[in-house]
mmCIF file of C-alpha atoms and ligand atoms in Angstrom:
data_model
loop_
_atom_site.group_PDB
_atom_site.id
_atom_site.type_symbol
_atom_site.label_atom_id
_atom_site.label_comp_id
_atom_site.label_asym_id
_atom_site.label_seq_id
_atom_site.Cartn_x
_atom_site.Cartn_y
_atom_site.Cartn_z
ATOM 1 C CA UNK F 21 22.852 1.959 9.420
ATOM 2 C CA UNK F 22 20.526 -1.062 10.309
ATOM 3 C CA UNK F 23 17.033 -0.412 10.967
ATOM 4 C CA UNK F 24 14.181 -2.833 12.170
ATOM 5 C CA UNK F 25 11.346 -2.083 10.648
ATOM 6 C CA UNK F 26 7.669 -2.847 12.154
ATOM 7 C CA UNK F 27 4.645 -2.767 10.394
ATOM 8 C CA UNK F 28 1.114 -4.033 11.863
ATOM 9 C CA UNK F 29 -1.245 -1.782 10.176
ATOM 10 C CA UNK F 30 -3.795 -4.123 8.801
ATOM 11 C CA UNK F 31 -3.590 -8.061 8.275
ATOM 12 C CA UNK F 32 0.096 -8.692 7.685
ATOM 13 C CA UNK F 33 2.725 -9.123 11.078
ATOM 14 C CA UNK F 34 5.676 -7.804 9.164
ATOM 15 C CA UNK F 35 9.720 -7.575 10.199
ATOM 16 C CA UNK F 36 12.740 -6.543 8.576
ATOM 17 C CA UNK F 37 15.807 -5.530 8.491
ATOM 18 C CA UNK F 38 17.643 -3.143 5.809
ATOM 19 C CA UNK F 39 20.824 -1.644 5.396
ATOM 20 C CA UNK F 40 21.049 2.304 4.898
ATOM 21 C CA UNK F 41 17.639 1.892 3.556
ATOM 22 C CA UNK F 42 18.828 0.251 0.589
ATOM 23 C CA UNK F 43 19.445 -3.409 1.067
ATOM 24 C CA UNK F 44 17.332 -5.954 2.431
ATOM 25 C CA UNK F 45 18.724 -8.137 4.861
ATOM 26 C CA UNK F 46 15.723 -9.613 5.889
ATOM 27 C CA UNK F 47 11.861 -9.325 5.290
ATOM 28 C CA UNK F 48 9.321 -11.759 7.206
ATOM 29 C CA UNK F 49 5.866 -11.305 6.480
ATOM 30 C CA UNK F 50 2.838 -13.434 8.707
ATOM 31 C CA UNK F 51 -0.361 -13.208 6.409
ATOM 32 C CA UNK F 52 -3.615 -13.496 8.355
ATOM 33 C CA UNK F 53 -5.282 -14.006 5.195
ATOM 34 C CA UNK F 54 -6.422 -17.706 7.124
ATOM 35 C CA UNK F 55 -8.024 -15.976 9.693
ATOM 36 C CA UNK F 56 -10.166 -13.385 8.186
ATOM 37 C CA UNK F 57 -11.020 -15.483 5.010
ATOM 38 C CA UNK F 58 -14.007 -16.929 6.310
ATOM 39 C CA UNK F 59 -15.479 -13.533 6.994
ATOM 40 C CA UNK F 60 -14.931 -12.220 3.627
ATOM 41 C CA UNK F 61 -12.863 -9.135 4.551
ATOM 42 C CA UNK F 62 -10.737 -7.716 7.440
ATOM 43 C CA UNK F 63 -12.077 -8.284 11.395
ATOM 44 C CA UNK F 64 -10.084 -5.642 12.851
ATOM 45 C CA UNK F 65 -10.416 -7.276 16.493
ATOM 46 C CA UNK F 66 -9.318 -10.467 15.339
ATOM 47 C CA UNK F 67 -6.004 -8.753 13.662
ATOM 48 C CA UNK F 68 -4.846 -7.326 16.466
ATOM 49 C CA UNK F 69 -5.266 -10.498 18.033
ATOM 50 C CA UNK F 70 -3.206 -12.199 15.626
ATOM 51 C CA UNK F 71 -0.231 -9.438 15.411
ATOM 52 C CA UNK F 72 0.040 -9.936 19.453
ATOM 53 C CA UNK F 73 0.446 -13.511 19.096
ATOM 54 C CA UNK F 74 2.822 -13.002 16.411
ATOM 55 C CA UNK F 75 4.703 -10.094 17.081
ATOM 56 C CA UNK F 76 7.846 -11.319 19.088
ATOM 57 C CA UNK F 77 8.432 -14.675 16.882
ATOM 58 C CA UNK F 78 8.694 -12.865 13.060
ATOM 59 C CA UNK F 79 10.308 -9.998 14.775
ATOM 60 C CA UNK F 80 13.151 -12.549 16.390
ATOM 61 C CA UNK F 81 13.054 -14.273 12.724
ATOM 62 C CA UNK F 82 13.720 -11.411 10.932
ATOM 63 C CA UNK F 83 17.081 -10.240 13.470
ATOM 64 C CA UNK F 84 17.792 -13.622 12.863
ATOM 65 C CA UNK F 85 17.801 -13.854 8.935
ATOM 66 C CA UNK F 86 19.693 -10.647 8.887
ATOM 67 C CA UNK F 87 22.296 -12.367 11.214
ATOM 68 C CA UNK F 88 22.015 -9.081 13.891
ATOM 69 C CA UNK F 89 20.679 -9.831 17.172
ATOM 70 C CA UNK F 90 18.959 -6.290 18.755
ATOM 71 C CA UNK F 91 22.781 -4.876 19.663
ATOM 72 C CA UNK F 92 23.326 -5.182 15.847
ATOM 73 C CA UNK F 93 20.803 -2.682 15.326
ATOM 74 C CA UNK F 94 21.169 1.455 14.816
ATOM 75 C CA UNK F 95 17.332 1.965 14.807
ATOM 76 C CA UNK F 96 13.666 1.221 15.642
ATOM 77 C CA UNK F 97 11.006 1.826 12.341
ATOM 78 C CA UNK F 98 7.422 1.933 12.748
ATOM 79 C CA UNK F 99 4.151 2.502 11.126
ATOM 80 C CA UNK F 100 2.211 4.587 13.059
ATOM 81 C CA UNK F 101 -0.898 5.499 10.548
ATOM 82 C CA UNK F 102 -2.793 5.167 8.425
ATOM 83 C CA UNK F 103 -4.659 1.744 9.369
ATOM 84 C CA UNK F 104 -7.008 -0.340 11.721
ATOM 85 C CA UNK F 105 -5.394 1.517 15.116
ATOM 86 C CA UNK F 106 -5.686 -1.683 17.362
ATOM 87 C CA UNK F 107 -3.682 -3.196 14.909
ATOM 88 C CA UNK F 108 -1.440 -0.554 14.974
ATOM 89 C CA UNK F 109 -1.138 -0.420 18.139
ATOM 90 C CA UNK F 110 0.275 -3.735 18.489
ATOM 91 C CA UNK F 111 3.517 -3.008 16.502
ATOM 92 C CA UNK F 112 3.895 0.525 17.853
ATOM 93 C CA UNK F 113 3.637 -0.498 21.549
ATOM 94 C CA UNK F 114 6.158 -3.420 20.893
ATOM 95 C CA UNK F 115 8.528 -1.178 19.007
ATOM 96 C CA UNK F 116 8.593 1.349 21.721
ATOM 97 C CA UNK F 117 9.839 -1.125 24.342
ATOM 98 C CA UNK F 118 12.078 -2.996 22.065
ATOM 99 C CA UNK F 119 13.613 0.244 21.547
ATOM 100 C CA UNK F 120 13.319 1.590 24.713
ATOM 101 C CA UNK F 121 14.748 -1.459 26.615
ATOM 102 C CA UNK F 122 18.022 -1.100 24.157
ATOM 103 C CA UNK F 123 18.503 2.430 23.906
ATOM 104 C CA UNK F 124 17.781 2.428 20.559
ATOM 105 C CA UNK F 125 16.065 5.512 18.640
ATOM 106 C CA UNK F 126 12.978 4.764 17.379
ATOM 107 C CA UNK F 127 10.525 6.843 14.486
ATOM 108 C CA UNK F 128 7.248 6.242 13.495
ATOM 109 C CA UNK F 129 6.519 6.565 9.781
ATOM 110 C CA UNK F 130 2.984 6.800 7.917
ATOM 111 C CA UNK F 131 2.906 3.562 5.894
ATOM 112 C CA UNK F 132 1.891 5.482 2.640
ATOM 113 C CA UNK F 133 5.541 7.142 2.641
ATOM 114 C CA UNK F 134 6.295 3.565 3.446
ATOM 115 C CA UNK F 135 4.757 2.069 0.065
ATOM 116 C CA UNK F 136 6.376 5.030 -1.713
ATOM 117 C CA UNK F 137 9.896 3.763 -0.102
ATOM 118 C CA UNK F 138 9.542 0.747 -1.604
ATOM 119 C CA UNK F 139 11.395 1.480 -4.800
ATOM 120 C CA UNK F 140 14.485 2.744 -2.889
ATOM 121 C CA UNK F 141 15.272 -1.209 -2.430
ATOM 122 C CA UNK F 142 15.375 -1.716 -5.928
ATOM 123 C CA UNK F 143 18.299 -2.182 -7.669
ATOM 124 C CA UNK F 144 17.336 1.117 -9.876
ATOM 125 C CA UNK F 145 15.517 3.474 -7.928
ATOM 126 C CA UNK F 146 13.931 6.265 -9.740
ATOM 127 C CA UNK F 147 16.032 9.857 -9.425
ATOM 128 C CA UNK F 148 14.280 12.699 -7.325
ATOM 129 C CA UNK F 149 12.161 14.503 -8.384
ATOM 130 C CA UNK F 150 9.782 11.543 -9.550
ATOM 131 C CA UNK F 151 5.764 11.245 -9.446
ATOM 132 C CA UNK F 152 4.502 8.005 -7.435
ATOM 133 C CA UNK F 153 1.104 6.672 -8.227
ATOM 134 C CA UNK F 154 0.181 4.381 -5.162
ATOM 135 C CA UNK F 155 -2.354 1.723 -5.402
ATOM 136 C CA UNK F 156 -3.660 0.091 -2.203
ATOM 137 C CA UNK F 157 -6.430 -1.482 -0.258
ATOM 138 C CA UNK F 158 -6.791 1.638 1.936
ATOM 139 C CA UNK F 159 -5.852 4.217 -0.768
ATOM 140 C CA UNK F 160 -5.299 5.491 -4.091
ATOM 141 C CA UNK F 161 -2.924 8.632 -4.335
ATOM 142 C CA UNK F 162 -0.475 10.270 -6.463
ATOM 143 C CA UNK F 163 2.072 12.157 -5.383
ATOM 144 C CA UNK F 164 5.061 14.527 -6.682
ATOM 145 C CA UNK F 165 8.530 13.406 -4.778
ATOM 146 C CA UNK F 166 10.638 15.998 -4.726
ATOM 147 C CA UNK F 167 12.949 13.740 -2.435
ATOM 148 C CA UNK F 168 13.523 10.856 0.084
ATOM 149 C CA UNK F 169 10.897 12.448 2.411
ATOM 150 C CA UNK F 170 9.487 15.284 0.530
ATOM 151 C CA UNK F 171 5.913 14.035 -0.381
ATOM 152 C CA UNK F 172 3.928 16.550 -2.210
ATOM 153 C CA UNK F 173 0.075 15.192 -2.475
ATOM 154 C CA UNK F 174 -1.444 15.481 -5.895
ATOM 155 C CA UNK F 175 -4.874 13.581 -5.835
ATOM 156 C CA UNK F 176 -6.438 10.523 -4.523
ATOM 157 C CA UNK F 177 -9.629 8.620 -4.788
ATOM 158 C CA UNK F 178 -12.993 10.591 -3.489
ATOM 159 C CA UNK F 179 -14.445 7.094 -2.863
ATOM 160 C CA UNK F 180 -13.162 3.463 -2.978
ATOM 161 C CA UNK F 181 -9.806 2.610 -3.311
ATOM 162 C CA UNK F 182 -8.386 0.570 -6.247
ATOM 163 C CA UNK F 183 -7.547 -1.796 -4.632
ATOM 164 C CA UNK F 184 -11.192 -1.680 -2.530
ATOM 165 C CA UNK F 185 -12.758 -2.495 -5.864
ATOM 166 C CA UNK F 186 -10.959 -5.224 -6.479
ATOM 167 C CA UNK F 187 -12.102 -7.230 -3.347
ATOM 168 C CA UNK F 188 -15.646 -6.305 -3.328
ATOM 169 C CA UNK F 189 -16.115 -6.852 -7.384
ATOM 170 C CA UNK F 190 -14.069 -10.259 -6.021
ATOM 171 C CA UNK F 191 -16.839 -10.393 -3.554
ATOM 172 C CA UNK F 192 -20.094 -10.082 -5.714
ATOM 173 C CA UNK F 193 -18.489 -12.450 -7.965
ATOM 174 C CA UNK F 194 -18.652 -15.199 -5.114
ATOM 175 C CA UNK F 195 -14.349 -15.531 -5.394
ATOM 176 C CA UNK F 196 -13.672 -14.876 -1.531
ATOM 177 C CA UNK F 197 -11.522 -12.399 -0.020
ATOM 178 C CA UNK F 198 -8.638 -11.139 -0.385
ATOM 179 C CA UNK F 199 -9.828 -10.429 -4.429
ATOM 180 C CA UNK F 200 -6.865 -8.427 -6.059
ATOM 181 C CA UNK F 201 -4.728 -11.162 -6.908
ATOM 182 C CA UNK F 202 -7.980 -14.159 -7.889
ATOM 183 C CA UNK F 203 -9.262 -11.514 -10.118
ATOM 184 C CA UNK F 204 -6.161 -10.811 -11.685
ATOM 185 C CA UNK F 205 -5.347 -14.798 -12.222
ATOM 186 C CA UNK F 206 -9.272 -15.307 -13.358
ATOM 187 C CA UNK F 207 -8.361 -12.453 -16.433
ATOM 188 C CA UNK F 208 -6.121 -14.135 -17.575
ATOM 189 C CA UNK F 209 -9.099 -16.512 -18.752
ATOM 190 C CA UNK F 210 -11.252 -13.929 -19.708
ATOM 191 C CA UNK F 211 -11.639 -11.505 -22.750
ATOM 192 C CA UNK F 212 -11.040 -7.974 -21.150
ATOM 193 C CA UNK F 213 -12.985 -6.405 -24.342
ATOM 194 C CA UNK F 214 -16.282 -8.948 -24.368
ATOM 195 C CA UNK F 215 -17.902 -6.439 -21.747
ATOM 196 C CA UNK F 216 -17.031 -2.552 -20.969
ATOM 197 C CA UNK F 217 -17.483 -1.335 -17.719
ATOM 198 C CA UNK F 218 -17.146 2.567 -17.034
ATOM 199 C CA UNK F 219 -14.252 4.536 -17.028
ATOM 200 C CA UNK F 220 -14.511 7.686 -14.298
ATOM 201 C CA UNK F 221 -11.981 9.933 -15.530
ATOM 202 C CA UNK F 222 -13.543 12.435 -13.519
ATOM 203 C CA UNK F 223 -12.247 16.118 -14.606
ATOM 204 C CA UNK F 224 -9.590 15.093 -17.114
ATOM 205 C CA UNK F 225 -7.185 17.712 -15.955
ATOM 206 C CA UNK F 226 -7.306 16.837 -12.120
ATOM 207 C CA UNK F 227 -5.633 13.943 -10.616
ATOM 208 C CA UNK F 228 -8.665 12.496 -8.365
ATOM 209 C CA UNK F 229 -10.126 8.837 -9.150
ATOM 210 C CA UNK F 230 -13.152 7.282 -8.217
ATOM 211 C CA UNK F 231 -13.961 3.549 -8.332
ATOM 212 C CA UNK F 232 -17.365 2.981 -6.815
ATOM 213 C CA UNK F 233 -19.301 3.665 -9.908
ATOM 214 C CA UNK F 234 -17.446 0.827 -11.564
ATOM 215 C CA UNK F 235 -18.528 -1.466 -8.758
ATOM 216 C CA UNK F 236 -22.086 -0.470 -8.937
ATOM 217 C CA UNK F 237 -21.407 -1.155 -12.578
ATOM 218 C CA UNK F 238 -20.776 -5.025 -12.120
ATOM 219 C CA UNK F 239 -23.262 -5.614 -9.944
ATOM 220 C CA UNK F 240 -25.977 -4.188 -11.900
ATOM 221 C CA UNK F 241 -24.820 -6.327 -14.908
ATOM 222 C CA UNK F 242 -24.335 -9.325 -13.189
ATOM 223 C CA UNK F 243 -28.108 -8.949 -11.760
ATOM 224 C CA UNK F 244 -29.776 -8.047 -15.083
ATOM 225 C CA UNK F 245 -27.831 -10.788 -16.948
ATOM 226 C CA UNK F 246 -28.416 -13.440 -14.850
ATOM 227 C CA UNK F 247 -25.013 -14.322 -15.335
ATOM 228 C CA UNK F 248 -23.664 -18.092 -14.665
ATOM 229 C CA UNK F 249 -19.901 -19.135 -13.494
ATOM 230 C CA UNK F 250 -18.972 -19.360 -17.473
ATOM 231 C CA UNK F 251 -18.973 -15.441 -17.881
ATOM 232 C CA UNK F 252 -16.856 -14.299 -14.360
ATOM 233 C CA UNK F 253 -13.482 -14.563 -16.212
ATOM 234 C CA UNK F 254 -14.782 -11.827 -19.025
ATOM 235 C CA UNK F 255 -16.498 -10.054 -16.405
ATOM 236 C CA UNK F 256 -13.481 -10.113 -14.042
ATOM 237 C CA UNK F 257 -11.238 -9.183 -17.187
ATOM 238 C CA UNK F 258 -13.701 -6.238 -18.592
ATOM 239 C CA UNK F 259 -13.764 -5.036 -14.854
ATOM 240 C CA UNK F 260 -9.895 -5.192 -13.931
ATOM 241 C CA UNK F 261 -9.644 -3.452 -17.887
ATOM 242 C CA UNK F 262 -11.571 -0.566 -17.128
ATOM 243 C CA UNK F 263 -9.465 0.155 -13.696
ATOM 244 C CA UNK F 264 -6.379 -0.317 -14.997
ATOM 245 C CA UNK F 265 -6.635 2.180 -18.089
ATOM 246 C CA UNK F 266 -7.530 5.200 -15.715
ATOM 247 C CA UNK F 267 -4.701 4.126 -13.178
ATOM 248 C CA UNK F 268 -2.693 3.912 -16.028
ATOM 249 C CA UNK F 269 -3.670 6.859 -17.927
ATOM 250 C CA UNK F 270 -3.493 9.407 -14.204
ATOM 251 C CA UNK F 271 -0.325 7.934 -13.438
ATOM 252 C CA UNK F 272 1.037 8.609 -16.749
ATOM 253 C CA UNK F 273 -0.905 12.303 -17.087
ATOM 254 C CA UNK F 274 0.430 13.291 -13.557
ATOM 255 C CA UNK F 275 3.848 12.582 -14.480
ATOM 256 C CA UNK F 276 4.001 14.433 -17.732
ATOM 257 C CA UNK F 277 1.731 17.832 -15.408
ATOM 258 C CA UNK F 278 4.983 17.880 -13.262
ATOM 259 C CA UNK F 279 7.994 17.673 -16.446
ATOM 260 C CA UNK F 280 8.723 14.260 -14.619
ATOM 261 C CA UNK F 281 10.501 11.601 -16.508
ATOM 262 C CA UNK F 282 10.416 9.168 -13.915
ATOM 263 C CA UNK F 283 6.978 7.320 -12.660
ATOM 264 C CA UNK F 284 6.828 4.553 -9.574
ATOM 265 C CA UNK F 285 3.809 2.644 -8.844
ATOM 266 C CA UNK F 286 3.981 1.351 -5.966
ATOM 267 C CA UNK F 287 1.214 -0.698 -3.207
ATOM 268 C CA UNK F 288 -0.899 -3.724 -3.252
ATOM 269 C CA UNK F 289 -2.398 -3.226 -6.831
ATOM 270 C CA UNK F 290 0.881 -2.831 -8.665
ATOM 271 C CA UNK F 291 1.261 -6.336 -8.312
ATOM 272 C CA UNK F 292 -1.159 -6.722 -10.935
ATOM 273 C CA UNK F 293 0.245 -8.177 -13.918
ATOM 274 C CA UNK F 294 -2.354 -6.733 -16.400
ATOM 275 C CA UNK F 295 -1.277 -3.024 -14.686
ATOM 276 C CA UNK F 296 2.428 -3.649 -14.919
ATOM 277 C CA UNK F 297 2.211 -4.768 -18.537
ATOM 278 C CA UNK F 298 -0.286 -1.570 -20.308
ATOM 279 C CA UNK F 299 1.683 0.745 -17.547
ATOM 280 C CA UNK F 300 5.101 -0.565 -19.287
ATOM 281 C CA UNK F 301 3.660 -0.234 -22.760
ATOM 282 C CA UNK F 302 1.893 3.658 -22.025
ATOM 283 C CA UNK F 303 5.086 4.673 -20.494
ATOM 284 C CA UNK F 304 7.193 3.651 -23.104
ATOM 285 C CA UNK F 305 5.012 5.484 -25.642
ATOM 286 C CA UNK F 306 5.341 8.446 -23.342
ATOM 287 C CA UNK F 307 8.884 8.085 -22.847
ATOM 288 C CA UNK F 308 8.755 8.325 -19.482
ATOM 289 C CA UNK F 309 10.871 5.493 -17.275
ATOM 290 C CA UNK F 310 8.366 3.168 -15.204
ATOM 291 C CA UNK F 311 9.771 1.856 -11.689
ATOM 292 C CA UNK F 312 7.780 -0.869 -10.110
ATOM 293 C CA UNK F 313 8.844 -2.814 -7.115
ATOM 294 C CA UNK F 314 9.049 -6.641 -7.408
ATOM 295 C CA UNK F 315 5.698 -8.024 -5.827
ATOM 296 C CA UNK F 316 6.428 -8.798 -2.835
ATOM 297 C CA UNK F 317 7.609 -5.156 -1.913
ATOM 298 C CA UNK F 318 4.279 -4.088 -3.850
ATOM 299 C CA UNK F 319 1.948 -5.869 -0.896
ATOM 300 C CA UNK F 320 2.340 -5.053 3.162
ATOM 301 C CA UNK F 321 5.904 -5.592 4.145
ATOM 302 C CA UNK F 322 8.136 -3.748 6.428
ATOM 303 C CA UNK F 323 11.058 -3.485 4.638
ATOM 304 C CA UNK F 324 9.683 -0.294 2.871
ATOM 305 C CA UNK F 325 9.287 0.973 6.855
ATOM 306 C CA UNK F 326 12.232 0.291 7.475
ATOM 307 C CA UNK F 327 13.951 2.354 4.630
ATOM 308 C CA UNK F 328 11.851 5.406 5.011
ATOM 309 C CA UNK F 329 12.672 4.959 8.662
ATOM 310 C CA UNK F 330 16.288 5.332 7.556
ATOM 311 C CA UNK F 331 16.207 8.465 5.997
ATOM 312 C CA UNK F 332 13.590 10.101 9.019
ATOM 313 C CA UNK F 333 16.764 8.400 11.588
ATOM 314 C CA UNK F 334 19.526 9.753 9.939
ATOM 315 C CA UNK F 335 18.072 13.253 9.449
ATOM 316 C CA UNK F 336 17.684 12.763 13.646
ATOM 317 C CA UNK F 337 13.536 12.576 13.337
ATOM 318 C CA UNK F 338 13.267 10.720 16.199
ATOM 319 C CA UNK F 339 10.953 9.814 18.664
ATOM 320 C CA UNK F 340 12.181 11.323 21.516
ATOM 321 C CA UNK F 341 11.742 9.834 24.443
ATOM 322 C CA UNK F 342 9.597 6.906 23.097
ATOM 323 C CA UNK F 343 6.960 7.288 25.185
ATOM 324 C CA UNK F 344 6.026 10.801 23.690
ATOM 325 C CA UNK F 345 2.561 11.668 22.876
ATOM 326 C CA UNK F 346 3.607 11.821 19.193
ATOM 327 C CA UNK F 347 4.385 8.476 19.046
ATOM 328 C CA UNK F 348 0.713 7.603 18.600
ATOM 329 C CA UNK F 349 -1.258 5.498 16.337
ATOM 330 C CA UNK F 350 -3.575 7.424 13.691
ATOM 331 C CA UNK F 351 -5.908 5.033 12.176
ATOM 332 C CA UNK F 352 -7.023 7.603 9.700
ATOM 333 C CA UNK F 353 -3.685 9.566 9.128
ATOM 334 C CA UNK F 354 -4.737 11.562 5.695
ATOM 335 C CA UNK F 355 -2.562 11.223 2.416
ATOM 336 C CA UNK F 356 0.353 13.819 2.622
ATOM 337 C CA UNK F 357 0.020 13.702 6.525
ATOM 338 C CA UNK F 358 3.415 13.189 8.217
ATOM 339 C CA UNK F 359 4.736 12.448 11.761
ATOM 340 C CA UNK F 360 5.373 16.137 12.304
ATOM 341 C CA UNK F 361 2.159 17.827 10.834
ATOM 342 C CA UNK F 362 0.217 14.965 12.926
ATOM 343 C CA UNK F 363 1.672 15.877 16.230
ATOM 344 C CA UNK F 364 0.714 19.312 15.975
ATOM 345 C CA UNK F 365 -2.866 18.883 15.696
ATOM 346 C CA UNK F 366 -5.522 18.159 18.565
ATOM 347 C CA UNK F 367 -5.821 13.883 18.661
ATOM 348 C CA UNK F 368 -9.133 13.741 19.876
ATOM 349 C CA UNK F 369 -11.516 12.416 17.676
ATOM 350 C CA UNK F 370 -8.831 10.943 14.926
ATOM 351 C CA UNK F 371 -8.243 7.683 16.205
ATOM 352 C CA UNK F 372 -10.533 5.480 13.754
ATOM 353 C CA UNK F 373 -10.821 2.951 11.334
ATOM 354 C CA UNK F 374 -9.820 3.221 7.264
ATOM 355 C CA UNK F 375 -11.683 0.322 6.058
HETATM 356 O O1 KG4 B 2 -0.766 -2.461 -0.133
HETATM 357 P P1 KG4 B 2 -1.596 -3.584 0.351
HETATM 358 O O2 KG4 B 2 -0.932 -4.913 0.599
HETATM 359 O O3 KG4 B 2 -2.341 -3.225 1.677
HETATM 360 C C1 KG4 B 2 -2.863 -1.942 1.929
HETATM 361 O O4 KG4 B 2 -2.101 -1.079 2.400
HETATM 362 O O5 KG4 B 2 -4.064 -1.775 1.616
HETATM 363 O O6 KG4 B 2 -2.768 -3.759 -0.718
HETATM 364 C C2 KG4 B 2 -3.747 -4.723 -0.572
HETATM 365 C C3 KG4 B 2 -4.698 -4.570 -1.734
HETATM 366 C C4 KG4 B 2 -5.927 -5.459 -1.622
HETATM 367 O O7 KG4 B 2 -7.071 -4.694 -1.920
HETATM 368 C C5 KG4 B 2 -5.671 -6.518 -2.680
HETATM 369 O O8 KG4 B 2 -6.854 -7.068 -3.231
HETATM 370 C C6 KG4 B 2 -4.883 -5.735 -3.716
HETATM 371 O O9 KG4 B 2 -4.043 -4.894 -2.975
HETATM 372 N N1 KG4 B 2 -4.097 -6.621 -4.568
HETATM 373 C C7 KG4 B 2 -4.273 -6.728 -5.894
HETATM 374 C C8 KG4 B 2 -3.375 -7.731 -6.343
HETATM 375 N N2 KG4 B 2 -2.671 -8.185 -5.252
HETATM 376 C C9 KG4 B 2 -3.134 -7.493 -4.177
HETATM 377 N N3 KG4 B 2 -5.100 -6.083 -6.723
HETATM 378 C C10 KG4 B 2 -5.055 -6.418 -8.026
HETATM 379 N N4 KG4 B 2 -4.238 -7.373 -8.537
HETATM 380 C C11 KG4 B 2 -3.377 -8.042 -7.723
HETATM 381 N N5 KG4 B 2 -2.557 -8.982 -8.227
HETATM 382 ZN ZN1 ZN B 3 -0.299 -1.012 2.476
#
C-alpha cells in the first residue's frame, strides 16, 4: 500500500511517499528555517503562510520522486495535532481535497505517534513491545509500545521541552535560532565537564523531566560571570551534558520499569550526536538494544506520517467522509491523545498554540 503522507505542523512543508509503511519512496522536506530566523523563533502566521505557498509544489515533488502520480496512490496521511493549528490547517485542508477529489481514504494521525513511527523505516525496527523516549521541540515523552498503534503514555516534561532548552540556552548565548543542532556542533569545542549545570531528576522512580531549571541555570551563570565569546563552547557543552545524562538515564530507567529490551529515541533531539553516543554506551551497559532513526527521520518529515498512516489505513481508521468533524486540527492534542479519544471530546476551547 502507498500512502502520501502530509505534515505541516510547525516550520517544515513536508511530503512523502512510503510503501506498506516500511519503505521510503520519497521524502521532501521545505525548511522555513529562512523565514523565521530573523525573529529568533517560530512566527506561527508567517508559517502558515509559507506551507500555503508551498504546499502543492513539494507535494507534486514528492509523487514525483516516488514515480506515482495521485492514481498510484492507496491513501491520504495527515497530521492533524499536536502543533501551531494554522499551520496545521494548511496540510489538513489540502489533504482532504487531494483525497477527496480522488476518492482516496484519508486519516489524520497525531504527529507524536508520527515521531514514534519513525523507526518502522529503518532497516531494523525494534520488536513490539518496546519503550520510545521522544525528544522534540514541542515535547518530551516516554512511552511503552505495546504495538504499531498501541501507545501507552509513561511521562513527559512538566515544563520545557528538551528540545525547548536547547533553542532558548541557543538564544541567551546570542547563536540564533533554530539552537539544537549549533549547540550540539559548538560542544564539540567545548569541555562538557569545565562547568556543571543541574540535573532535575525529579522523583527518581517516576518518568517526568523538567528542563527549565537548567535554563535558568545558564543564564544566571552567564550574568554573574560576565562571560565573553571564549567560554560559550564549555558552557554550551556543560549545558547539552547535563540534558543529555537525564534523557539518557529516563530513557534507559523506563525501559528496564517495563522488562523491555528494546529502547527507540526518536524526534528532533535524537539527532544529537553527544545523545546518540552516551545513549549507545548506557544501553550497552544495560544490555538493552538502542534504535535510533538516521537524522533526517529524527527532525519534521512526513515519511514517519505516512507509515503510521499505514497501519491506522489498513486497520480501516479512516476519515470517513473527509469532511467529518473529526478530521480537525488540535493544536494542543495531549501526549497519548489519539484520533479516536480526540473526537469524542467537546472541541471548543482546544484549538491553540504548543509553543
Ligand atoms: O522533532 P522536531 O524537528 O520538531 C518538533 O516536533 O518539535 O524537533 C525540533 C527540535 C528543536 O528544538 C531543535 O533545536 C532540536 O529539535 N534539535 C536538536 C538537534 N537538532 C534539532 N537538539 C539538539 N541537538 C541537535 N543536533
Ligand atoms: Zn516533530
Amino acid at each position: 500500500m502507498k500512502v502520501l503522507g502530509i505534515d505541516t505542523s510547525c516550520d517544515e512543508t513536508a511530503a512523502a511517499v512510503t510503501s506498506d509503511g516500511r519503505t521510503i519512496l520519497s521524502n521532501v522536506v521545505w525548511s522555513q528555517v529562512a523565514t523565521h530566523h530573523p525573529y529568533g523563533g517560530v512566527v506561527p502566521e508567517l508559517a502558515s503562510r509559507k506551507h500555503m505557498e508551498k504546499i502543492v509544489p513539494v507535494v507534486e515533488e514528492a509523487l514525483a520522486i516516488a514515480g506515482a502520480d495521485s492514481n498510484g496512490i492507496d491513501g491520504v496521511a495527515v497530521t492533524c495535532g499536536p502543533g501551531l493549528v494554522g499551520a496545521l490547517l494548511v496540510g489538513l485542508s489540502f489533504a482532504k481535497a487531494f483525497a477527496y477529489a480522488r476518492g482516496l481514504p484519508l486519516t489524520g494521525v497525531n504527529h507524536l505517534h508520527g515521531h514514534i513511527a519513525a523507526v518502522y523505516l529503518e532497516p531494523d525496527p525494534p520488536p513490539f513491545p518496546f519503550v520510545a523516549l521522544l525528544a522534540s521541540g514541542g515535547h518530551t515523552n516516554l512511552y511503552y509500545v505495546a504495538g504499531p498503534m498501541d501507545f501507552e503514555h509513561m511521562g513527559q516534561t512538566r515544563d520545557d521541552a528538551a528540545g525547548e532548552a536547547f533553542d532558548k540556552v541557543a538564544k541567551l548565548l546570542g547563536l540564533g535560532y533554530p539552537g539544537g543542532m549549533v549547540i550540539d556542533q559548538l560542544s564539540q569545542q567545548g569541555d562538557p565537564e569545565r562547568i556543571r549545570f543541574p540535573r532535575a531528576f525529579l522523583d527518581k522512580t517516576g518518568f517526568d523531566f523538567s528542563f527549565s531549571g537548567i535554563k535558568t541555570a545558564v543564564a544566571r551563570y552567564v550574568h554573574s560571570n560576565k562571560c565573553d565569546s571564549t567560554k560559550i563552547p564549555d558552557i554550551a557543552a556543560g549545558f547539552q551534558e547535563a540534558v543529555v545524562e537525564v534523557l539518557v538515564k529516563k530513557g534507559i530507567a523506563a525501559a528496564n520499569a517495563k522488562g523491555c529490551r528494546h529502547l527507540a529515541l526518536v524526534g528532533g533531539v535524537a539527532s544529537n550526536h553527544r545523545l546518540r553516543e552516551l545513549m549507545k554506551e548506557a544501553a550497552k551497559d544495560a544490555g538493552i538494544a538502542i534504535h535510533i532513526p538516521s537524522p533526517e527521520l529524527c527532525t519534521d518529515n512526513a515519511a514517519m506520517i505516512a507509515a503510521i498512516g499505514y497501519h491506522h489505513l489498513s486497520k480501516g481508521k479512516n476519515l470517513s467522509p473527509p469532511s467529518s468533524p473529526e478530521s480537525r486540527a488540535g493544536g494542543r492534542w495531549r501526549a497519548g491523545l489519539d484520533l479516536d479519544a480526540y473526537s469524542k471530546t467537546s472541541h471548543s476551547g482546544r484549538l491553540g498554540v504548543v509553543r
